[in-house]
mmCIF file of C-alpha atoms in Angstrom:
data_model
loop_
_atom_site.group_PDB
_atom_site.id
_atom_site.type_symbol
_atom_site.label_atom_id
_atom_site.label_comp_id
_atom_site.label_asym_id
_atom_site.label_seq_id
_atom_site.Cartn_x
_atom_site.Cartn_y
_atom_site.Cartn_z
ATOM 1 C CA GLN A 1 -0.022 -0.039 0.107
ATOM 2 C CA VAL A 2 0.981 3.757 -0.161
ATOM 3 C CA LYS A 3 3.350 4.683 2.764
ATOM 4 C CA LEU A 4 5.081 7.572 3.854
ATOM 5 C CA VAL A 5 7.656 7.171 6.122
ATOM 6 C CA GLN A 6 9.609 10.042 7.571
ATOM 7 C CA SER A 7 12.657 10.172 9.449
ATOM 8 C CA GLY A 8 13.099 10.598 13.571
ATOM 9 C CA ALA A 9 12.708 13.210 15.875
ATOM 10 C CA GLU A 10 15.423 16.042 15.947
ATOM 11 C CA VAL A 11 16.522 18.728 18.427
ATOM 12 C CA ALA A 12 18.286 21.463 16.853
ATOM 13 C CA LYS A 13 19.639 24.704 18.227
ATOM 14 C CA PRO A 14 18.868 28.327 17.296
ATOM 15 C CA GLY A 15 20.300 29.409 14.448
ATOM 16 C CA ALA A 16 20.890 25.799 12.998
ATOM 17 C CA SER A 17 19.530 24.034 10.587
ATOM 18 C CA VAL A 18 17.025 20.649 10.077
ATOM 19 C CA ARG A 19 16.737 18.586 7.125
ATOM 20 C CA VAL A 20 13.697 15.867 7.040
ATOM 21 C CA SER A 21 13.142 12.813 5.195
ATOM 22 C CA CYS A 22 10.194 11.090 4.016
ATOM 23 C CA LYS A 23 10.984 7.754 2.178
ATOM 24 C CA ALA A 24 7.837 7.067 -0.195
ATOM 25 C CA SER A 25 6.672 3.087 -0.915
ATOM 26 C CA GLY A 26 3.782 1.520 -2.813
ATOM 27 C CA TYR A 27 3.772 3.617 -5.731
ATOM 28 C CA THR A 28 6.140 5.381 -8.488
ATOM 29 C CA PHE A 29 7.384 8.326 -6.419
ATOM 30 C CA THR A 30 7.949 10.650 -9.215
ATOM 31 C CA ASP A 31 4.415 10.282 -10.477
ATOM 32 C CA TYR A 32 3.086 12.504 -7.436
ATOM 33 C CA TYR A 33 3.279 15.619 -6.070
ATOM 34 C CA MET A 34 4.858 16.048 -2.420
ATOM 35 C CA HIS A 35 3.731 18.694 0.096
ATOM 36 C CA TRP A 36 5.116 19.559 3.580
ATOM 37 C CA VAL A 37 2.878 20.956 6.123
ATOM 38 C CA ARG A 38 3.798 21.701 10.239
ATOM 39 C CA GLN A 39 2.095 21.659 13.274
ATOM 40 C CA ALA A 40 2.877 23.772 16.284
ATOM 41 C CA PRO A 41 2.366 22.168 19.999
ATOM 42 C CA GLY A 42 -1.415 22.548 20.517
ATOM 43 C CA GLN A 43 -1.662 24.243 17.305
ATOM 44 C CA GLY A 44 -3.479 23.765 13.951
ATOM 45 C CA LEU A 45 -1.675 23.028 10.314
ATOM 46 C CA GLU A 46 0.549 25.151 8.332
ATOM 47 C CA TRP A 47 1.169 24.813 4.890
ATOM 48 C CA MET A 48 5.042 24.884 3.935
ATOM 49 C CA GLY A 49 4.730 24.158 0.096
ATOM 50 C CA TRP A 50 5.372 21.105 -2.555
ATOM 51 C CA ILE A 51 7.847 19.890 -4.609
ATOM 52 C CA ASN A 52 7.702 18.030 -8.210
ATOM 53 C CA PRO A 53 9.446 14.707 -7.551
ATOM 54 C CA LYS A 54 10.155 14.388 -11.317
ATOM 55 C CA SER A 55 11.120 17.778 -12.162
ATOM 56 C CA GLY A 56 12.375 19.000 -8.637
ATOM 57 C CA ASP A 57 10.186 22.260 -9.224
ATOM 58 C CA THR A 58 9.251 23.941 -5.664
ATOM 59 C CA ASP A 59 6.762 26.240 -4.737
ATOM 60 C CA TYR A 60 7.112 27.951 -1.546
ATOM 61 C CA ALA A 61 4.234 29.349 1.011
ATOM 62 C CA GLN A 62 5.982 32.993 1.174
ATOM 63 C CA LYS A 63 6.380 32.964 5.219
ATOM 64 C CA PHE A 64 9.254 30.475 4.597
ATOM 65 C CA GLN A 65 10.657 31.702 1.364
ATOM 66 C CA GLY A 66 14.636 32.002 1.960
ATOM 67 C CA ARG A 67 14.498 29.654 4.799
ATOM 68 C CA VAL A 68 13.036 26.097 3.512
ATOM 69 C CA THR A 69 14.385 23.837 0.738
ATOM 70 C CA MET A 70 12.435 20.877 -0.562
ATOM 71 C CA THR A 71 14.275 18.593 -2.343
ATOM 72 C CA ARG A 72 14.271 14.897 -3.616
ATOM 73 C CA ASP A 73 16.321 11.961 -4.134
ATOM 74 C CA ALA A 74 14.442 9.530 -6.819
ATOM 75 C CA SER A 75 16.330 6.851 -6.414
ATOM 76 C CA ILE A 76 15.596 6.135 -3.403
ATOM 77 C CA SER A 77 11.800 7.678 -3.346
ATOM 78 C CA ALA A 78 12.587 10.023 -0.686
ATOM 79 C CA ALA A 79 11.981 14.166 -0.325
ATOM 80 C CA TYR A 80 13.604 16.143 1.978
ATOM 81 C CA MET A 81 12.613 19.326 3.782
ATOM 82 C CA GLU A 82 15.722 21.594 5.210
ATOM 83 C CA LEU A 83 14.534 24.500 7.510
ATOM 84 C CA SER A 84 17.201 27.116 8.293
ATOM 85 C CA SER A 85 18.100 29.443 10.631
ATOM 86 C CA LEU A 86 15.442 27.801 13.265
ATOM 87 C CA THR A 87 14.079 30.046 16.466
ATOM 88 C CA PRO A 88 12.128 28.185 19.036
ATOM 89 C CA ASP A 89 8.751 29.257 16.882
ATOM 90 C CA ASP A 90 9.917 26.418 14.671
ATOM 91 C CA THR A 91 9.063 23.400 17.311
ATOM 92 C CA ALA A 92 6.716 21.465 15.783
ATOM 93 C CA VAL A 93 5.620 18.459 13.781
ATOM 94 C CA TYR A 94 6.644 18.119 10.424
ATOM 95 C CA TYR A 95 4.595 16.395 8.096
ATOM 96 C CA CYS A 96 5.106 14.980 4.161
ATOM 97 C CA MET A 97 1.946 14.223 2.172
ATOM 98 C CA ARG A 98 1.069 12.990 -0.870
ATOM 99 C CA VAL A 99 -1.303 14.272 -3.563
ATOM 100 C CA PRO A 100 -3.237 11.241 -4.971
ATOM 101 C CA CYS A 101 -3.335 12.302 -8.409
ATOM 102 C CA LEU A 102 -0.745 12.136 -11.075
ATOM 103 C CA ILE A 103 1.184 14.971 -11.852
ATOM 104 C CA ASN A 104 -0.067 15.018 -15.889
ATOM 105 C CA ARG A 105 -3.333 14.987 -14.630
ATOM 106 C CA CYS A 106 -3.716 17.188 -11.703
ATOM 107 C CA SER A 107 -2.517 20.748 -10.190
ATOM 108 C CA PRO A 108 -0.407 20.388 -7.312
ATOM 109 C CA GLN A 109 -2.761 22.814 -5.324
ATOM 110 C CA ASN A 110 -5.018 19.679 -4.143
ATOM 111 C CA TRP A 111 -5.925 17.503 -1.384
ATOM 112 C CA PHE A 112 -3.715 15.102 0.538
ATOM 113 C CA ASP A 113 -3.523 11.356 1.148
ATOM 114 C CA PRO A 114 -1.732 9.658 2.976
ATOM 115 C CA TRP A 115 -0.033 11.210 5.156
ATOM 116 C CA GLY A 116 3.731 10.840 6.920
ATOM 117 C CA GLN A 117 3.602 10.084 10.700
ATOM 118 C CA GLY A 118 5.105 13.274 11.569
ATOM 119 C CA THR A 119 8.596 14.178 12.703
ATOM 120 C CA LEU A 120 8.928 16.243 15.663
ATOM 121 C CA VAL A 121 11.616 18.988 15.536
ATOM 122 C CA THR A 122 12.311 20.753 18.607
ATOM 123 C CA VAL A 123 14.467 24.347 18.739
ATOM 124 C CA SER A 124 16.184 24.707 22.043
ATOM 125 C CA SER A 125 19.427 26.018 23.471
ATOM 126 C CA GLU B 1 -4.811 33.978 0.782
ATOM 127 C CA ILE B 2 -7.999 32.603 1.485
ATOM 128 C CA VAL B 3 -8.692 32.324 5.635
ATOM 129 C CA LEU B 4 -10.918 29.442 6.784
ATOM 130 C CA THR B 5 -12.656 29.605 9.992
ATOM 131 C CA GLN B 6 -14.414 26.708 11.836
ATOM 132 C CA SER B 7 -16.716 26.836 14.392
ATOM 133 C CA PRO B 8 -17.255 25.565 17.131
ATOM 134 C CA ALA B 9 -13.895 25.315 18.482
ATOM 135 C CA THR B 10 -15.016 22.830 20.633
ATOM 136 C CA LEU B 11 -18.240 20.612 19.906
ATOM 137 C CA SER B 12 -18.962 18.361 23.147
ATOM 138 C CA LEU B 13 -21.846 15.306 22.177
ATOM 139 C CA SER B 14 -22.448 12.028 23.236
ATOM 140 C CA PRO B 15 -22.282 8.950 21.174
ATOM 141 C CA GLY B 16 -25.291 8.457 18.801
ATOM 142 C CA GLU B 17 -25.632 12.137 18.418
ATOM 143 C CA ARG B 18 -25.389 14.022 15.120
ATOM 144 C CA ALA B 19 -22.044 16.717 14.917
ATOM 145 C CA ILE B 20 -22.082 19.256 12.828
ATOM 146 C CA LEU B 21 -19.021 21.309 11.906
ATOM 147 C CA SER B 22 -18.809 24.518 10.099
ATOM 148 C CA CYS B 23 -15.971 25.914 7.914
ATOM 149 C CA GLY B 24 -16.188 29.704 6.677
ATOM 150 C CA ALA B 25 -14.124 31.061 3.801
ATOM 151 C CA SER B 26 -13.215 34.913 3.555
ATOM 152 C CA GLN B 27 -13.048 34.142 -0.035
ATOM 153 C CA THR B 28 -15.033 31.568 -2.657
ATOM 154 C CA VAL B 29 -13.741 28.415 -2.686
ATOM 155 C CA SER B 30 -14.499 27.916 -6.154
ATOM 156 C CA ARG B 31 -15.237 24.465 -8.114
ATOM 157 C CA ASN B 32 -15.618 23.011 -4.640
ATOM 158 C CA TYR B 33 -12.117 22.581 -3.835
ATOM 159 C CA LEU B 34 -12.368 22.158 -0.242
ATOM 160 C CA ALA B 35 -11.361 18.824 1.913
ATOM 161 C CA TRP B 36 -12.055 17.873 5.511
ATOM 162 C CA TYR B 37 -9.365 15.902 7.925
ATOM 163 C CA GLN B 38 -9.743 14.009 11.182
ATOM 164 C CA GLN B 39 -6.825 13.989 13.656
ATOM 165 C CA LYS B 40 -6.266 12.013 16.664
ATOM 166 C CA PRO B 41 -3.859 12.922 19.633
ATOM 167 C CA GLY B 42 -0.219 11.709 18.391
ATOM 168 C CA LEU B 43 -1.219 11.008 14.729
ATOM 169 C CA ALA B 44 -0.984 12.311 11.508
ATOM 170 C CA PRO B 45 -4.320 13.759 10.160
ATOM 171 C CA ARG B 46 -6.920 11.520 7.539
ATOM 172 C CA LEU B 47 -8.632 12.409 4.726
ATOM 173 C CA LEU B 48 -12.187 12.139 5.000
ATOM 174 C CA ILE B 49 -13.836 14.231 2.303
ATOM 175 C CA TYR B 50 -12.589 15.989 -0.523
ATOM 176 C CA ASP B 51 -14.251 18.476 -3.361
ATOM 177 C CA VAL B 52 -16.804 19.183 -0.608
ATOM 178 C CA PHE B 53 -18.398 15.650 -0.462
ATOM 179 C CA ARG B 54 -16.616 13.061 -2.277
ATOM 180 C CA ARG B 55 -15.800 10.607 0.816
ATOM 181 C CA ALA B 56 -12.222 9.138 0.792
ATOM 182 C CA THR B 57 -11.717 5.360 0.401
ATOM 183 C CA GLY B 58 -12.764 3.649 3.624
ATOM 184 C CA ILE B 59 -14.602 6.450 5.208
ATOM 185 C CA PRO B 60 -18.056 5.435 6.430
ATOM 186 C CA ASP B 61 -21.092 6.830 5.070
ATOM 187 C CA ARG B 62 -22.053 8.896 8.209
ATOM 188 C CA PHE B 63 -19.321 11.400 7.627
ATOM 189 C CA SER B 64 -20.932 13.805 4.861
ATOM 190 C CA GLY B 65 -19.729 16.745 3.306
ATOM 191 C CA SER B 66 -21.922 19.654 2.047
ATOM 192 C CA GLY B 67 -21.732 23.476 1.142
ATOM 193 C CA SER B 68 -20.625 26.022 -1.466
ATOM 194 C CA GLY B 69 -19.023 29.114 -1.688
ATOM 195 C CA THR B 70 -17.866 30.291 1.313
ATOM 196 C CA ASP B 71 -19.892 28.053 3.632
ATOM 197 C CA PHE B 72 -18.924 24.534 3.986
ATOM 198 C CA THR B 73 -20.507 21.614 6.490
ATOM 199 C CA LEU B 74 -19.136 18.667 7.773
ATOM 200 C CA THR B 75 -21.848 16.213 9.145
ATOM 201 C CA ILE B 76 -21.647 13.009 11.027
ATOM 202 C CA SER B 77 -24.945 11.639 11.306
ATOM 203 C CA ARG B 78 -24.242 9.205 14.670
ATOM 204 C CA LEU B 79 -21.036 9.838 16.587
ATOM 205 C CA GLU B 80 -19.191 6.631 17.230
ATOM 206 C CA PRO B 81 -16.499 6.545 19.925
ATOM 207 C CA GLU B 82 -13.583 6.709 17.269
ATOM 208 C CA ASP B 83 -15.322 10.153 15.843
ATOM 209 C CA PHE B 84 -13.950 11.958 18.927
ATOM 210 C CA ALA B 85 -11.111 13.875 17.675
ATOM 211 C CA VAL B 86 -10.119 17.079 16.009
ATOM 212 C CA TYR B 87 -11.543 17.965 12.353
ATOM 213 C CA TYR B 88 -9.859 20.514 10.176
ATOM 214 C CA CYS B 89 -10.833 21.821 6.443
ATOM 215 C CA GLN B 90 -8.318 22.751 3.945
ATOM 216 C CA GLN B 91 -8.662 25.140 0.812
ATOM 217 C CA TYR B 92 -7.016 24.210 -2.254
ATOM 218 C CA ILE B 93 -8.038 26.347 -5.262
ATOM 219 C CA LEU B 94 -5.792 27.511 -7.703
ATOM 220 C CA ASN B 95 -3.322 30.422 -7.850
ATOM 221 C CA SER B 96 -3.983 30.733 -4.182
ATOM 222 C CA PRO B 97 -1.627 29.603 -0.785
ATOM 223 C CA LEU B 98 -2.995 26.559 0.179
ATOM 224 C CA SER B 99 -4.906 26.674 3.489
ATOM 225 C CA PHE B 100 -6.228 25.158 6.554
ATOM 226 C CA GLY B 101 -8.974 26.157 9.633
ATOM 227 C CA GLY B 102 -7.930 26.141 12.815
ATOM 228 C CA GLY B 103 -9.736 22.854 13.572
ATOM 229 C CA THR B 104 -13.153 21.812 15.444
ATOM 230 C CA LYS B 105 -12.379 19.113 18.468
ATOM 231 C CA VAL B 106 -15.726 16.531 18.970
ATOM 232 C CA GLU B 107 -15.269 16.077 22.726
ATOM 233 C CA ILE B 108 -17.160 13.237 24.613
ATOM 234 C CA LYS B 109 -19.958 14.929 26.617
#
């Protein structure tokens, strides 16, 4: 079945960067857009951006532009989200999610299914 | 950017009761580009509904979505114990940043 498995929890210091991975299985990785959202403790969901795993094209939410970089390694069906210049406000669970519609048929603007299990990133000195 | 406002923030109901959750948009959500998710503590959100009313695979028919324009509703016809969770709406219209509502918590009364 379609599955997204994310890397483990991270602790980072203010000013540092963190990279979260998302490994896909059960489908052709390059055929579907991948998005990232985050959820601060006790808060709602905040969209961060997407990557086209086939072309590497990306689109980031304005709030994160200049600080976030989304990449992929198609050879191992993995997507990555790197966030730099971390502050304690970046403490959150980060999720990857797939758009369940083929890239050549659908917009990246879509609903999400499935989601990865989430990766807790804690920013603390 | 479209702002989604969910109400109420918390809904206290008993198993077997009907739950009606609202999602209001600051601008028209064109082409019915609205989805609903369920999230339980410690877990990732799960897709329930997309395109306003289409149920995702495996979602029971006690969940239904409706609405248009700027006002949308998720209805759970008869609450089961496993339905007590937080629910989020999300819009995905073209040429606008994706956004989620703030969530409605459905708790046991």
